[in-house]
């Protein structure tokens, strides 16, 4: 996932006005995603084209001392669908930095905390899935769960090994990525970037 923070012209104008009162700094953040799966049997896709975790959609003007939170139920949270064969367990790992770094001088950073949730109860779509999603505690970005969680009853038999002609039934689970930015310190306005990788693979329990 590529994290990028840039100025827009209107933010620059507002910055000039704000500088005359308490000297704050204004920022704009946009976070775009990239994904990786460990098997061709797993399809990991964003539910919208060119997804961005955009903190300015939550708070248009971000100033020094500000902390901005995008929560699970917010429209700005990003959802990914995971289509994989039923009766298998998936491991999802989000490798995220703790800071966004100023591209012109890596000595300047802004704290960033990624958060995630998942739903494997066949919700039908990502919006319905938010209501029953399980949020990981802050600081946890790795989770293993079955593609399709059993609501009740004993576990079924293990998957039958394929002989080359069968096609396994698939189910769709959802993961949600959101988080917090800041508090913003005394850093210059400009571009801030970082790299986040989302990995999804089958769990082997080796």
Short mmCIF file of C-alpha atoms in Angstrom, two decimals:
data_model
loop_
_atom_site.label_atom_id
_atom_site.label_comp_id
_atom_site.label_asym_id
_atom_site.label_seq_id
_atom_site.Cartn_x
_atom_site.Cartn_y
_atom_site.Cartn_z
CA UNK A 1 0.00 0.00 0.00
CA UNK A 2 1.44 3.37 -0.95
CA UNK A 3 0.83 6.21 1.48
CA UNK A 4 1.02 9.73 0.12
CA UNK A 5 0.31 13.14 1.66
CA UNK A 6 0.08 16.21 -0.55
CA UNK A 7 -1.25 19.76 -0.57
CA UNK A 8 -4.20 20.81 -2.65
CA UNK A 9 -4.46 24.50 -3.69
CA UNK A 10 -7.36 25.21 -1.33
CA UNK A 11 -5.43 23.74 1.61
CA UNK A 12 -2.47 25.99 0.78
CA UNK A 13 -4.71 29.07 0.84
CA UNK A 14 -6.22 28.06 4.17
CA UNK A 15 -2.74 27.46 5.55
CA UNK A 16 -1.84 31.10 4.91
CA UNK A 17 -4.89 32.19 6.87
CA UNK A 18 -4.21 29.77 9.71
CA UNK A 19 -0.60 30.83 10.04
CA UNK A 20 -1.75 34.15 11.45
CA UNK A 21 -3.37 32.36 14.39
CA UNK A 22 -1.30 29.95 16.49
CA UNK A 23 0.90 29.03 13.49
CA UNK A 24 -0.58 25.55 12.71
CA UNK A 25 0.37 23.45 9.71
CA UNK A 26 -2.15 21.92 7.32
CA UNK A 27 -1.88 18.50 5.68
CA UNK A 28 -3.68 16.33 3.15
CA UNK A 29 -3.31 12.54 3.14
CA UNK A 30 -4.18 9.92 0.53
CA UNK A 31 -3.37 6.23 0.98
CA UNK A 32 -3.55 3.85 -2.00
CA UNK A 33 -3.42 0.06 -1.75
CA UNK A 34 -1.55 -2.87 -3.27
CA UNK A 35 -2.17 -6.52 -2.42
CA UNK A 36 -0.52 -9.95 -2.57
CA UNK A 37 -1.85 -13.51 -2.26
CA UNK A 38 0.07 -16.72 -1.74
CA UNK A 39 -2.10 -18.84 -4.04
CA UNK A 40 -3.96 -18.57 -7.34
CA UNK A 41 -6.95 -20.08 -5.47
CA UNK A 42 -7.29 -16.86 -3.47
CA UNK A 43 -8.77 -13.74 -5.08
CA UNK A 44 -8.16 -10.56 -3.07
CA UNK A 45 -9.85 -7.46 -4.49
CA UNK A 46 -10.90 -4.03 -3.37
CA UNK A 47 -14.63 -3.49 -3.63
CA UNK A 48 -14.00 -0.08 -5.24
CA UNK A 49 -11.63 0.92 -8.03
CA UNK A 50 -8.35 2.60 -7.01
CA UNK A 51 -9.06 2.59 -3.27
CA UNK A 52 -7.67 5.37 -1.09
CA UNK A 53 -7.75 5.71 2.68
CA UNK A 54 -8.20 9.48 2.61
CA UNK A 55 -8.06 11.22 5.98
CA UNK A 56 -9.08 14.54 4.40
CA UNK A 57 -12.46 13.07 3.52
CA UNK A 58 -12.95 12.64 7.28
CA UNK A 59 -11.42 16.01 8.20
CA UNK A 60 -10.74 18.47 5.35
CA UNK A 61 -8.16 20.58 7.22
CA UNK A 62 -5.52 18.73 9.28
CA UNK A 63 -3.37 21.01 11.42
CA UNK A 64 -0.49 20.67 13.87
CA UNK A 65 -1.57 18.86 17.05
CA UNK A 66 -4.47 17.20 15.22
CA UNK A 67 -5.32 13.50 15.32
CA UNK A 68 -7.70 12.10 12.71
CA UNK A 69 -9.44 8.72 13.12
CA UNK A 70 -11.14 6.72 10.38
CA UNK A 71 -13.28 4.09 12.10
CA UNK A 72 -14.75 0.84 10.82
CA UNK A 73 -18.25 2.25 10.31
CA UNK A 74 -17.01 5.38 8.53
CA UNK A 75 -17.53 5.65 4.78
CA UNK A 76 -13.77 6.24 4.39
CA UNK A 77 -12.83 2.73 5.65
CA UNK A 78 -11.60 0.51 2.80
CA UNK A 79 -13.02 -2.99 2.23
CA UNK A 80 -11.44 -5.93 0.41
CA UNK A 81 -13.18 -9.13 -0.60
CA UNK A 82 -11.36 -12.47 -0.27
CA UNK A 83 -12.74 -15.29 -2.40
CA UNK A 84 -11.26 -18.67 -1.52
CA UNK A 85 -12.29 -22.35 -1.28
CA UNK A 86 -14.56 -23.20 1.64
CA UNK A 87 -13.29 -25.19 4.63
CA UNK A 88 -9.82 -23.63 4.49
CA UNK A 89 -8.28 -21.18 6.92
CA UNK A 90 -6.75 -17.91 5.76
CA UNK A 91 -3.98 -15.86 7.29
CA UNK A 92 -4.16 -12.12 6.64
CA UNK A 93 -1.12 -10.02 7.46
CA UNK A 94 -0.95 -6.24 7.14
CA UNK A 95 2.64 -5.01 7.21
CA UNK A 96 2.31 -1.32 8.08
CA UNK A 97 4.76 1.40 9.13
CA UNK A 98 4.37 3.40 12.32
CA UNK A 99 5.08 6.69 10.56
CA UNK A 100 4.62 8.48 7.29
CA UNK A 101 7.90 10.06 6.16
CA UNK A 102 8.42 13.47 4.55
CA UNK A 103 9.76 12.80 1.06
CA UNK A 104 12.08 15.83 1.10
CA UNK A 105 13.62 15.03 4.50
CA UNK A 106 13.15 11.64 6.24
CA UNK A 107 13.85 13.30 9.60
CA UNK A 108 10.24 14.55 9.59
CA UNK A 109 7.46 12.01 10.18
CA UNK A 110 3.77 11.80 11.07
CA UNK A 111 2.55 8.91 13.29
CA UNK A 112 0.26 6.45 11.53
CA UNK A 113 -1.66 3.53 13.07
CA UNK A 114 -3.39 1.01 10.81
CA UNK A 115 -6.39 -0.94 12.09
CA UNK A 116 -8.28 -3.87 10.60
CA UNK A 117 -11.42 -5.99 10.95
CA UNK A 118 -12.86 -9.02 9.16
CA UNK A 119 -16.17 -10.73 8.50
CA UNK A 120 -16.40 -14.39 7.43
CA UNK A 121 -20.14 -14.93 8.03
CA UNK A 122 -21.13 -14.62 4.34
CA UNK A 123 -22.63 -11.13 4.77
CA UNK A 124 -23.48 -10.74 1.08
CA UNK A 125 -21.62 -7.48 0.54
CA UNK A 126 -19.06 -5.26 2.25
CA UNK A 127 -21.62 -2.84 3.70
CA UNK A 128 -23.61 -5.59 5.38
CA UNK A 129 -20.34 -7.11 6.55
CA UNK A 130 -19.41 -4.04 8.60
CA UNK A 131 -22.24 -4.68 11.07
CA UNK A 132 -20.93 -8.13 12.05
CA UNK A 133 -17.22 -7.51 11.50
CA UNK A 134 -14.73 -8.46 14.21
CA UNK A 135 -12.27 -5.67 14.96
CA UNK A 136 -8.74 -6.62 15.93
CA UNK A 137 -7.28 -4.92 19.00
CA UNK A 138 -5.11 -1.89 18.27
CA UNK A 139 -1.62 -3.03 17.33
CA UNK A 140 -2.73 -6.42 15.92
CA UNK A 141 -2.40 -6.66 12.14
CA UNK A 142 -2.24 -10.45 11.71
CA UNK A 143 -5.22 -12.80 11.92
CA UNK A 144 -6.09 -16.38 10.94
CA UNK A 145 -9.73 -17.30 10.33
CA UNK A 146 -11.77 -19.81 8.27
CA UNK A 147 -13.03 -18.59 4.92
CA UNK A 148 -16.57 -19.40 6.03
CA UNK A 149 -17.09 -19.45 9.79
CA UNK A 150 -19.43 -22.04 11.27
CA UNK A 151 -22.26 -20.49 13.25
CA UNK A 152 -22.99 -23.66 15.22
CA UNK A 153 -22.41 -27.39 15.27
CA UNK A 154 -19.40 -29.65 15.10
CA UNK A 155 -16.68 -29.02 12.54
CA UNK A 156 -17.06 -30.79 9.22
CA UNK A 157 -14.62 -33.30 7.77
CA UNK A 158 -11.33 -32.02 6.33
CA UNK A 159 -11.34 -31.04 2.65
CA UNK A 160 -11.05 -33.95 0.24
CA UNK A 161 -7.77 -33.91 -1.71
CA UNK A 162 -8.26 -32.91 -5.33
CA UNK A 163 -7.49 -35.39 -8.11
CA UNK A 164 -7.29 -32.77 -10.84
CA UNK A 165 -10.88 -32.59 -12.13
CA UNK A 166 -12.87 -31.30 -9.14
CA UNK A 167 -13.60 -27.65 -8.45
CA UNK A 168 -13.92 -26.60 -4.82
CA UNK A 169 -16.86 -24.45 -3.75
CA UNK A 170 -15.76 -20.95 -2.78
CA UNK A 171 -16.94 -18.42 -0.24
CA UNK A 172 -16.24 -14.73 0.20
CA UNK A 173 -14.95 -13.09 3.35
CA UNK A 174 -14.24 -9.38 3.85
CA UNK A 175 -11.45 -7.44 5.51
CA UNK A 176 -11.58 -3.76 6.39
CA UNK A 177 -8.65 -1.36 6.64
CA UNK A 178 -8.88 1.95 8.50
CA UNK A 179 -6.81 3.72 11.16
CA UNK A 180 -5.57 6.94 12.70
CA UNK A 181 -3.18 9.71 11.74
CA UNK A 182 -1.30 11.90 14.20
CA UNK A 183 -1.08 13.69 16.40
CA UNK A 184 0.67 15.84 13.80
CA UNK A 185 3.82 17.43 15.19
CA UNK A 186 5.84 20.45 14.12
CA UNK A 187 6.60 19.16 10.64
CA UNK A 188 6.67 20.94 7.28
CA UNK A 189 3.79 20.71 4.85
CA UNK A 190 4.36 18.58 1.77
CA UNK A 191 4.43 14.97 0.59
CA UNK A 192 4.63 12.14 3.14
CA UNK A 193 4.90 8.50 2.07
CA UNK A 194 5.19 4.94 3.36
CA UNK A 195 4.68 1.42 2.05
CA UNK A 196 2.07 -1.02 3.37
CA UNK A 197 1.72 -4.62 2.16
CA UNK A 198 -1.40 -6.76 2.60
CA UNK A 199 -0.71 -10.52 2.37
CA UNK A 200 -3.37 -13.25 2.28
CA UNK A 201 -2.46 -16.94 2.20
CA UNK A 202 -3.76 -20.35 3.25
CA UNK A 203 -2.80 -21.39 6.77
CA UNK A 204 -0.63 -24.49 6.83
CA UNK A 205 -0.17 -24.80 10.63
CA UNK A 206 3.34 -26.14 10.06
#
